[in-house]
Every structure is written in structure tokens, then in C-alpha cells.
PDB file of C-alpha atoms in Angstrom:
ATOM      1  CA  UNK A   1     -34.724  33.077  76.319  1.00  0.00           C
ATOM      2  CA  UNK A   2     -31.323  33.951  76.897  1.00  0.00           C
ATOM      3  CA  UNK A   3     -29.760  33.865  73.439  1.00  0.00           C
ATOM      4  CA  UNK A   4     -31.255  34.496  70.014  1.00  0.00           C
ATOM      5  CA  UNK A   5     -29.563  34.234  66.720  1.00  0.00           C
ATOM      6  CA  UNK A   6     -31.757  35.869  63.955  1.00  0.00           C
ATOM      7  CA  UNK A   7     -31.633  34.594  60.311  1.00  0.00           C
ATOM      8  CA  UNK A   8     -31.682  37.857  58.638  1.00  0.00           C
ATOM      9  CA  UNK A   9     -30.403  38.398  54.771  1.00  0.00           C
ATOM     10  CA  UNK A  10     -27.838  40.191  52.763  1.00  0.00           C
ATOM     11  CA  UNK A  11     -30.817  42.076  51.200  1.00  0.00           C
ATOM     12  CA  UNK A  12     -31.012  44.261  54.307  1.00  0.00           C
ATOM     13  CA  UNK A  13     -28.164  46.619  52.618  1.00  0.00           C
ATOM     14  CA  UNK A  14     -29.191  46.211  48.794  1.00  0.00           C
ATOM     15  CA  UNK A  15     -30.701  49.134  47.420  1.00  0.00           C
ATOM     16  CA  UNK A  16     -30.098  48.455  43.638  1.00  0.00           C
ATOM     17  CA  UNK A  17     -26.304  49.557  43.768  1.00  0.00           C
ATOM     18  CA  UNK A  18     -23.199  47.260  42.871  1.00  0.00           C
ATOM     19  CA  UNK A  19     -21.693  46.029  46.073  1.00  0.00           C
ATOM     20  CA  UNK A  20     -18.345  44.291  45.738  1.00  0.00           C
ATOM     21  CA  UNK A  21     -17.073  42.812  48.944  1.00  0.00           C
ATOM     22  CA  UNK A  22     -19.286  44.846  51.037  1.00  0.00           C
ATOM     23  CA  UNK A  23     -19.085  44.608  54.963  1.00  0.00           C
ATOM     24  CA  UNK A  24     -21.422  45.289  57.841  1.00  0.00           C
ATOM     25  CA  UNK A  25     -20.674  48.961  57.985  1.00  0.00           C
ATOM     26  CA  UNK A  26     -22.944  49.485  55.000  1.00  0.00           C
ATOM     27  CA  UNK A  27     -26.248  51.131  56.085  1.00  0.00           C
ATOM     28  CA  UNK A  28     -29.442  49.456  55.802  1.00  0.00           C
ATOM     29  CA  UNK A  29     -31.324  50.142  52.530  1.00  0.00           C
ATOM     30  CA  UNK A  30     -34.320  52.570  52.591  1.00  0.00           C
ATOM     31  CA  UNK A  31     -35.626  51.469  49.162  1.00  0.00           C
ATOM     32  CA  UNK A  32     -38.457  48.767  49.774  1.00  0.00           C
ATOM     33  CA  UNK A  33     -39.517  47.312  46.556  1.00  0.00           C
ATOM     34  CA  UNK A  34     -40.698  44.229  48.053  1.00  0.00           C
ATOM     35  CA  UNK A  35     -41.929  42.927  51.500  1.00  0.00           C
ATOM     36  CA  UNK A  36     -38.994  40.502  52.005  1.00  0.00           C
ATOM     37  CA  UNK A  37     -36.689  43.203  52.231  1.00  0.00           C
ATOM     38  CA  UNK A  38     -38.776  45.634  54.397  1.00  0.00           C
ATOM     39  CA  UNK A  39     -39.492  42.976  56.707  1.00  0.00           C
ATOM     40  CA  UNK A  40     -35.925  41.658  57.016  1.00  0.00           C
ATOM     41  CA  UNK A  41     -34.708  45.272  57.892  1.00  0.00           C
ATOM     42  CA  UNK A  42     -37.377  45.900  60.460  1.00  0.00           C
ATOM     43  CA  UNK A  43     -36.875  42.589  62.079  1.00  0.00           C
ATOM     44  CA  UNK A  44     -33.053  42.660  62.018  1.00  0.00           C
ATOM     45  CA  UNK A  45     -33.253  46.272  63.671  1.00  0.00           C
ATOM     46  CA  UNK A  46     -35.564  44.798  66.206  1.00  0.00           C
ATOM     47  CA  UNK A  47     -33.607  41.934  67.149  1.00  0.00           C
ATOM     48  CA  UNK A  48     -30.423  43.724  67.547  1.00  0.00           C
ATOM     49  CA  UNK A  49     -31.967  46.389  69.513  1.00  0.00           C
ATOM     50  CA  UNK A  50     -33.192  43.913  71.917  1.00  0.00           C
ATOM     51  CA  UNK A  51     -29.632  42.744  72.794  1.00  0.00           C
ATOM     52  CA  UNK A  52     -29.126  43.035  76.654  1.00  0.00           C
ATOM     53  CA  UNK A  53     -32.737  43.616  77.285  1.00  0.00           C
ATOM     54  CA  UNK A  54     -33.629  41.667  80.301  1.00  0.00           C
ATOM     55  CA  UNK A  55     -30.470  39.547  80.032  1.00  0.00           C
ATOM     56  CA  UNK A  56     -31.008  38.383  76.528  1.00  0.00           C
ATOM     57  CA  UNK A  57     -28.262  38.234  73.903  1.00  0.00           C
ATOM     58  CA  UNK A  58     -29.088  38.754  70.285  1.00  0.00           C
ATOM     59  CA  UNK A  59     -27.118  38.519  66.945  1.00  0.00           C
ATOM     60  CA  UNK A  60     -28.118  38.468  63.207  1.00  0.00           C
ATOM     61  CA  UNK A  61     -26.756  35.993  60.561  1.00  0.00           C
ATOM     62  CA  UNK A  62     -27.105  37.533  57.070  1.00  0.00           C
ATOM     63  CA  UNK A  63     -26.879  34.609  54.440  1.00  0.00           C
ATOM     64  CA  UNK A  64     -26.796  34.871  50.871  1.00  0.00           C
ATOM     65  CA  UNK A  65     -28.696  32.474  48.399  1.00  0.00           C
ATOM     66  CA  UNK A  66     -29.145  29.251  50.404  1.00  0.00           C
ATOM     67  CA  UNK A  67     -28.408  26.121  48.562  1.00  0.00           C
ATOM     68  CA  UNK A  68     -27.681  22.707  49.028  1.00  0.00           C
ATOM     69  CA  UNK A  69     -29.583  19.133  49.801  1.00  0.00           C
ATOM     70  CA  UNK A  70     -33.208  19.836  50.766  1.00  0.00           C
ATOM     71  CA  UNK A  71     -33.112  23.336  48.983  1.00  0.00           C
ATOM     72  CA  UNK A  72     -36.812  23.833  47.963  1.00  0.00           C
ATOM     73  CA  UNK A  73     -36.378  27.738  47.124  1.00  0.00           C
ATOM     74  CA  UNK A  74     -33.274  28.670  44.832  1.00  0.00           C
ATOM     75  CA  UNK A  75     -32.900  25.990  42.359  1.00  0.00           C
ATOM     76  CA  UNK A  76     -36.530  24.786  42.642  1.00  0.00           C
ATOM     77  CA  UNK A  77     -37.571  28.224  41.031  1.00  0.00           C
ATOM     78  CA  UNK A  78     -35.059  28.017  38.637  1.00  0.00           C
ATOM     79  CA  UNK A  79     -36.219  24.434  37.552  1.00  0.00           C
ATOM     80  CA  UNK A  80     -39.803  25.697  37.563  1.00  0.00           C
ATOM     81  CA  UNK A  81     -38.700  28.543  34.969  1.00  0.00           C
ATOM     82  CA  UNK A  82     -36.770  26.137  32.850  1.00  0.00           C
ATOM     83  CA  UNK A  83     -39.679  23.524  32.792  1.00  0.00           C
ATOM     84  CA  UNK A  84     -41.933  26.230  31.804  1.00  0.00           C
ATOM     85  CA  UNK A  85     -39.440  27.287  28.863  1.00  0.00           C
ATOM     86  CA  UNK A  86     -38.919  30.619  30.284  1.00  0.00           C
ATOM     87  CA  UNK A  87     -35.270  30.403  30.396  1.00  0.00           C
ATOM     88  CA  UNK A  88     -34.304  31.390  26.935  1.00  0.00           C
ATOM     89  CA  UNK A  89     -31.608  34.184  27.569  1.00  0.00           C
ATOM     90  CA  UNK A  90     -29.086  35.127  30.004  1.00  0.00           C
ATOM     91  CA  UNK A  91     -29.542  38.577  32.031  1.00  0.00           C
ATOM     92  CA  UNK A  92     -26.829  40.940  32.611  1.00  0.00           C
ATOM     93  CA  UNK A  93     -22.999  41.047  32.170  1.00  0.00           C
ATOM     94  CA  UNK A  94     -20.954  37.661  32.704  1.00  0.00           C
ATOM     95  CA  UNK A  95     -18.562  39.604  35.053  1.00  0.00           C
ATOM     96  CA  UNK A  96     -21.410  40.493  37.553  1.00  0.00           C
ATOM     97  CA  UNK A  97     -21.038  38.191  40.654  1.00  0.00           C
ATOM     98  CA  UNK A  98     -23.110  37.347  43.840  1.00  0.00           C
ATOM     99  CA  UNK A  99     -22.168  34.964  46.524  1.00  0.00           C
ATOM    100  CA  UNK A 100     -24.142  32.050  48.073  1.00  0.00           C
ATOM    101  CA  UNK A 101     -24.413  30.315  51.248  1.00  0.00           C
ATOM    102  CA  UNK A 102     -24.119  26.160  51.152  1.00  0.00           C
ATOM    103  CA  UNK A 103     -26.431  25.044  53.937  1.00  0.00           C
ATOM    104  CA  UNK A 104     -23.541  23.248  55.742  1.00  0.00           C
ATOM    105  CA  UNK A 105     -21.367  26.459  55.624  1.00  0.00           C
ATOM    106  CA  UNK A 106     -24.373  28.390  56.918  1.00  0.00           C
ATOM    107  CA  UNK A 107     -25.127  25.984  59.759  1.00  0.00           C
ATOM    108  CA  UNK A 108     -21.415  26.210  60.893  1.00  0.00           C
ATOM    109  CA  UNK A 109     -21.829  29.951  60.922  1.00  0.00           C
ATOM    110  CA  UNK A 110     -24.943  29.515  63.191  1.00  0.00           C
ATOM    111  CA  UNK A 111     -23.375  27.375  65.629  1.00  0.00           C
ATOM    112  CA  UNK A 112     -20.444  29.623  65.918  1.00  0.00           C
ATOM    113  CA  UNK A 113     -22.370  32.669  66.404  1.00  0.00           C
ATOM    114  CA  UNK A 114     -24.423  30.842  69.268  1.00  0.00           C
ATOM    115  CA  UNK A 115     -21.146  29.814  70.902  1.00  0.00           C
ATOM    116  CA  UNK A 116     -19.926  33.563  70.803  1.00  0.00           C
ATOM    117  CA  UNK A 117     -23.350  34.873  72.097  1.00  0.00           C
ATOM    118  CA  UNK A 118     -22.139  35.153  75.605  1.00  0.00           C
ATOM    119  CA  UNK A 119     -21.573  37.977  78.161  1.00  0.00           C
ATOM    120  CA  UNK A 120     -18.425  39.579  77.238  1.00  0.00           C
ATOM    121  CA  UNK A 121     -18.489  37.598  73.780  1.00  0.00           C
ATOM    122  CA  UNK A 122     -17.798  39.097  70.344  1.00  0.00           C
ATOM    123  CA  UNK A 123     -21.174  38.311  69.007  1.00  0.00           C
ATOM    124  CA  UNK A 124     -23.916  40.115  71.050  1.00  0.00           C
ATOM    125  CA  UNK A 125     -25.441  42.723  69.227  1.00  0.00           C
ATOM    126  CA  UNK A 126     -23.771  42.136  66.068  1.00  0.00           C
ATOM    127  CA  UNK A 127     -24.786  41.315  62.453  1.00  0.00           C
ATOM    128  CA  UNK A 128     -22.661  38.920  60.338  1.00  0.00           C
ATOM    129  CA  UNK A 129     -22.437  38.069  56.647  1.00  0.00           C
ATOM    130  CA  UNK A 130     -22.150  34.385  56.227  1.00  0.00           C
ATOM    131  CA  UNK A 131     -21.549  32.947  52.838  1.00  0.00           C
ATOM    132  CA  UNK A 132     -19.117  30.431  50.956  1.00  0.00           C
ATOM    133  CA  UNK A 133     -16.731  33.327  50.125  1.00  0.00           C
ATOM    134  CA  UNK A 134     -16.444  32.340  46.295  1.00  0.00           C
ATOM    135  CA  UNK A 135     -18.496  34.970  44.412  1.00  0.00           C
ATOM    136  CA  UNK A 136     -19.599  33.758  40.964  1.00  0.00           C
ATOM    137  CA  UNK A 137     -21.782  34.948  38.201  1.00  0.00           C
ATOM    138  CA  UNK A 138     -25.190  33.395  38.939  1.00  0.00           C
ATOM    139  CA  UNK A 139     -25.541  31.772  35.630  1.00  0.00           C
ATOM    140  CA  UNK A 140     -22.093  30.264  35.872  1.00  0.00           C
ATOM    141  CA  UNK A 141     -23.266  28.992  38.971  1.00  0.00           C
ATOM    142  CA  UNK A 142     -26.207  27.348  37.883  1.00  0.00           C
ATOM    143  CA  UNK A 143     -24.841  26.051  34.714  1.00  0.00           C
ATOM    144  CA  UNK A 144     -23.268  22.592  36.023  1.00  0.00           C
ATOM    145  CA  UNK A 145     -26.576  21.856  37.700  1.00  0.00           C
ATOM    146  CA  UNK A 146     -28.717  22.593  34.791  1.00  0.00           C
ATOM    147  CA  UNK A 147     -26.422  20.618  32.366  1.00  0.00           C
ATOM    148  CA  UNK A 148     -26.263  17.748  34.769  1.00  0.00           C
ATOM    149  CA  UNK A 149     -30.040  17.751  34.396  1.00  0.00           C
ATOM    150  CA  UNK A 150     -29.694  17.515  30.568  1.00  0.00           C
ATOM    151  CA  UNK A 151     -30.635  21.020  29.774  1.00  0.00           C
ATOM    152  CA  UNK A 152     -29.020  23.129  27.045  1.00  0.00           C
ATOM    153  CA  UNK A 153     -27.845  26.203  28.372  1.00  0.00           C
ATOM    154  CA  UNK A 154     -28.697  29.577  26.423  1.00  0.00           C
ATOM    155  CA  UNK A 155     -26.068  31.639  24.935  1.00  0.00           C
ATOM    156  CA  UNK A 156     -27.520  34.918  24.147  1.00  0.00           C
ATOM    157  CA  UNK A 157     -27.385  37.844  26.859  1.00  0.00           C
ATOM    158  CA  UNK A 158     -29.645  40.793  27.124  1.00  0.00           C
ATOM    159  CA  UNK A 159     -29.623  43.892  29.105  1.00  0.00           C
ATOM    160  CA  UNK A 160     -30.191  43.604  33.065  1.00  0.00           C
ATOM    161  CA  UNK A 161     -31.414  47.118  33.342  1.00  0.00           C
ATOM    162  CA  UNK A 162     -33.871  46.677  30.606  1.00  0.00           C
ATOM    163  CA  UNK A 163     -35.379  43.389  32.104  1.00  0.00           C
ATOM    164  CA  UNK A 164     -35.517  45.027  35.579  1.00  0.00           C
ATOM    165  CA  UNK A 165     -37.558  47.980  33.983  1.00  0.00           C
ATOM    166  CA  UNK A 166     -40.223  45.444  32.116  1.00  0.00           C
ATOM    167  CA  UNK A 167     -40.532  43.375  35.204  1.00  0.00           C
ATOM    168  CA  UNK A 168     -41.116  46.537  37.662  1.00  0.00           C
ATOM    169  CA  UNK A 169     -43.706  47.662  35.045  1.00  0.00           C
ATOM    170  CA  UNK A 170     -45.239  44.060  35.130  1.00  0.00           C
ATOM    171  CA  UNK A 171     -45.068  43.728  38.853  1.00  0.00           C
ATOM    172  CA  UNK A 172     -47.039  47.030  39.134  1.00  0.00           C
ATOM    173  CA  UNK A 173     -49.779  45.821  36.843  1.00  0.00           C
ATOM    174  CA  UNK A 174     -49.891  42.576  38.743  1.00  0.00           C
ATOM    175  CA  UNK A 175     -50.628  44.518  42.162  1.00  0.00           C
ATOM    176  CA  UNK A 176     -52.746  47.101  40.742  1.00  0.00           C
ATOM    177  CA  UNK A 177     -54.849  45.380  38.263  1.00  0.00           C
ATOM    178  CA  UNK A 178     -54.501  41.490  39.083  1.00  0.00           C
ATOM    179  CA  UNK A 179     -52.374  40.766  36.123  1.00  0.00           C
ATOM    180  CA  UNK A 180     -50.408  37.283  36.327  1.00  0.00           C
ATOM    181  CA  UNK A 181     -47.318  37.639  38.594  1.00  0.00           C
ATOM    182  CA  UNK A 182     -44.029  38.671  36.532  1.00  0.00           C
ATOM    183  CA  UNK A 183     -41.710  35.913  35.770  1.00  0.00           C
ATOM    184  CA  UNK A 184     -39.062  37.412  38.066  1.00  0.00           C
ATOM    185  CA  UNK A 185     -39.295  39.941  40.619  1.00  0.00           C
ATOM    186  CA  UNK A 186     -37.254  43.271  40.197  1.00  0.00           C
ATOM    187  CA  UNK A 187     -35.123  42.387  43.147  1.00  0.00           C
ATOM    188  CA  UNK A 188     -34.219  38.880  41.610  1.00  0.00           C
ATOM    189  CA  UNK A 189     -33.189  40.708  38.219  1.00  0.00           C
ATOM    190  CA  UNK A 190     -30.886  42.893  40.150  1.00  0.00           C
ATOM    191  CA  UNK A 191     -28.994  39.952  41.600  1.00  0.00           C
ATOM    192  CA  UNK A 192     -28.390  38.719  38.148  1.00  0.00           C
ATOM    193  CA  UNK A 193     -26.681  41.891  36.700  1.00  0.00           C
ATOM    194  CA  UNK A 194     -25.354  43.788  39.678  1.00  0.00           C
ATOM    195  CA  UNK A 195     -22.464  42.918  41.848  1.00  0.00           C
ATOM    196  CA  UNK A 196     -23.707  41.849  45.239  1.00  0.00           C
ATOM    197  CA  UNK A 197     -21.334  39.912  47.225  1.00  0.00           C
ATOM    198  CA  UNK A 198     -20.118  40.387  50.780  1.00  0.00           C
ATOM    199  CA  UNK A 199     -16.696  40.077  52.926  1.00  0.00           C
ATOM    200  CA  UNK A 200     -16.789  37.458  55.569  1.00  0.00           C
ATOM    201  CA  UNK A 201     -13.747  39.068  57.245  1.00  0.00           C
ATOM    202  CA  UNK A 202     -15.870  40.078  60.496  1.00  0.00           C
ATOM    203  CA  UNK A 203     -17.281  36.769  60.919  1.00  0.00           C
ATOM    204  CA  UNK A 204     -13.642  35.148  60.559  1.00  0.00           C
ATOM    205  CA  UNK A 205     -12.309  37.607  63.202  1.00  0.00           C
ATOM    206  CA  UNK A 206     -15.313  37.584  65.741  1.00  0.00           C
ATOM    207  CA  UNK A 207     -16.516  33.985  65.252  1.00  0.00           C
ATOM    208  CA  UNK A 208     -13.459  32.027  63.686  1.00  0.00           C
ATOM    209  CA  UNK A 209     -15.728  31.467  60.627  1.00  0.00           C
ATOM    210  CA  UNK A 210     -14.406  29.631  57.684  1.00  0.00           C
ATOM    211  CA  UNK A 211     -16.354  27.910  55.025  1.00  0.00           C
ATOM    212  CA  UNK A 212     -16.275  24.061  55.622  1.00  0.00           C
ATOM    213  CA  UNK A 213     -17.027  23.275  51.844  1.00  0.00           C
ATOM    214  CA  UNK A 214     -15.731  24.923  48.763  1.00  0.00           C
ATOM    215  CA  UNK A 215     -18.383  25.596  46.228  1.00  0.00           C
ATOM    216  CA  UNK A 216     -16.953  22.520  44.110  1.00  0.00           C
ATOM    217  CA  UNK A 217     -17.151  20.200  47.127  1.00  0.00           C
ATOM    218  CA  UNK A 218     -20.717  21.159  47.914  1.00  0.00           C
ATOM    219  CA  UNK A 219     -21.604  20.794  44.168  1.00  0.00           C
ATOM    220  CA  UNK A 220     -20.250  17.279  44.289  1.00  0.00           C
ATOM    221  CA  UNK A 221     -22.204  16.425  47.291  1.00  0.00           C
ATOM    222  CA  UNK A 222     -25.474  18.106  46.517  1.00  0.00           C
ATOM    223  CA  UNK A 223     -25.726  17.498  42.785  1.00  0.00           C
ATOM    224  CA  UNK A 224     -27.507  14.114  42.865  1.00  0.00           C
ATOM    225  CA  UNK A 225     -30.120  15.738  44.942  1.00  0.00           C
ATOM    226  CA  UNK A 226     -30.875  18.472  42.375  1.00  0.00           C
ATOM    227  CA  UNK A 227     -30.828  15.926  39.490  1.00  0.00           C
ATOM    228  CA  UNK A 228     -33.356  13.861  41.347  1.00  0.00           C
ATOM    229  CA  UNK A 229     -35.596  17.226  42.019  1.00  0.00           C
ATOM    230  CA  UNK A 230     -35.427  18.168  38.720  1.00  0.00           C
ATOM    231  CA  UNK A 231     -36.426  14.617  37.397  1.00  0.00           C
ATOM    232  CA  UNK A 232     -39.385  14.664  40.051  1.00  0.00           C
ATOM    233  CA  UNK A 233     -40.668  18.260  38.805  1.00  0.00           C
ATOM    234  CA  UNK A 234     -40.443  17.171  35.231  1.00  0.00           C
ATOM    235  CA  UNK A 235     -42.510  14.054  35.788  1.00  0.00           C
ATOM    236  CA  UNK A 236     -44.925  16.194  37.853  1.00  0.00           C
ATOM    237  CA  UNK A 237     -45.145  18.886  35.145  1.00  0.00           C
ATOM    238  CA  UNK A 238     -45.741  16.026  32.537  1.00  0.00           C
ATOM    239  CA  UNK A 239     -48.498  14.586  34.456  1.00  0.00           C
ATOM    240  CA  UNK A 240     -50.325  17.697  35.088  1.00  0.00           C
ATOM    241  CA  UNK A 241     -50.107  18.456  31.319  1.00  0.00           C
ATOM    242  CA  UNK A 242     -51.488  15.016  30.431  1.00  0.00           C
ATOM    243  CA  UNK A 243     -54.302  15.393  32.906  1.00  0.00           C
ATOM    244  CA  UNK A 244     -55.091  18.883  31.425  1.00  0.00           C
ATOM    245  CA  UNK A 245     -55.360  17.277  27.836  1.00  0.00           C
ATOM    246  CA  UNK A 246     -57.808  14.558  28.790  1.00  0.00           C
ATOM    247  CA  UNK A 247     -60.255  16.701  30.564  1.00  0.00           C
ATOM    248  CA  UNK A 248     -63.722  16.484  29.407  1.00  0.00           C
TER     249      UNK A 248
END
């Protein structure tokens, strides 16, 4: 193997602080409240340390929330919460923003990174934030998708830190005593009430990266997929409920 582009995450620098337009000079977080963040930090450090070893060139791409056609993670989790009746309030201030990585923009970033991962290139040994460069409040980002699925949007807002405190305690009970898993992981709650968005200036400079799709263009392209996914999940939930009620 001569070239290796690692899929990292923006969470490698997130330690519970507000980050507005952060760049790659931010240090790795040393606060590990979840295995995802801890393993991403360990893996990215290892991959970048291997750059130049036995002629192999490496770099790391740090996406934000990945979304688009085929998404079975970000919006699927939201849909599951909606169908279970868990989305009753909005968490945190409306001004809190995060960024996302539309799948085609992210793939474009990977291709550019691989193209620049050559001897004397700009990418070897480097990490890059790759996102849509349009930070937005998570609930405002999700609103058009949920409304297209025929769901009413909550209006009441509650304190983000308070929700995080509750979910942290719940998570401890889950791991220590086997309680059911919390509705939201503490890290997910932080993304709702803290600024956590990142600059793509380094990727622009080194890789020539520019998002191929705006958020609105991407939404127009993938909204039919999300509506179809929601209907599928709704029908599956209805079938499971029916099966449960007719059990002897």
C-alpha cells in the first residue's frame, strides 16, 4: 500500500467547548466520554505517524455529520426518535451552529486528498476538515426534512446543559447497572447546544477543495430519499406494533 486516506472525524478536537470556525491547529481532545471519539483520536494519530514509513503516504479527512442519499445513520436516528415520540422539544439555543458533510462533497474531498497524496504533495501527513461550509443550527437543518415527512415541529426549547447533565447520569446508570440506553448520548447533546463548526480554508489551499453542492441543492436532491426512508420506517414500526398486540 502506497497511499492511505483515513476517515477521521471532527470530534477528535471536540472537548465540550464552543468551536466557531475552528481549524486544524486545534489540539486533540483528551476528554473521552465515548469510545467513538477516543478511537478516532488514537487512529488518526497512528495513521498520520505512519506517513513516510516504508514509502507509504497518509492523510486524514475529518468530516462532520454525513448526510445524503443512502444515509442510514444521521437522519435514521432522528426518524427513530420521532417515531417513538421522543422529539417533543428543541434542545439549546437557536443560534448554536454545526456543519455537515453532504456525501458528494465529502467524496469530492477524498478524491482531492488522494490526488495530492504524492511525494512533495501538500497532503502527506496532514489532516483536513471537509464539510459543506454552511454552518447551521441542527434543528433548523432537520426542519425541512421532517416537515416534508409530514411531521409537526416542536416549538418549546429547553436548556442544552441541563439535558446533557441528565443524559450523562442516565448513561452512567446504563453502563453500571444495565439500565436502558439514554435517548441521546451526551456528545450528541453537545452538538445541539454548542457551536461546533470548522473552517475548510486549509483544504481549499492545499487540495483545491470547494463544496460541489450547496445545502439547498443537496437537500433538493436527497429529500425524496429521506421521505421514502421515513415512510419505510413508519410502516415497519406500525407492523411491529400490530404484531406485538396480536401475540397470544
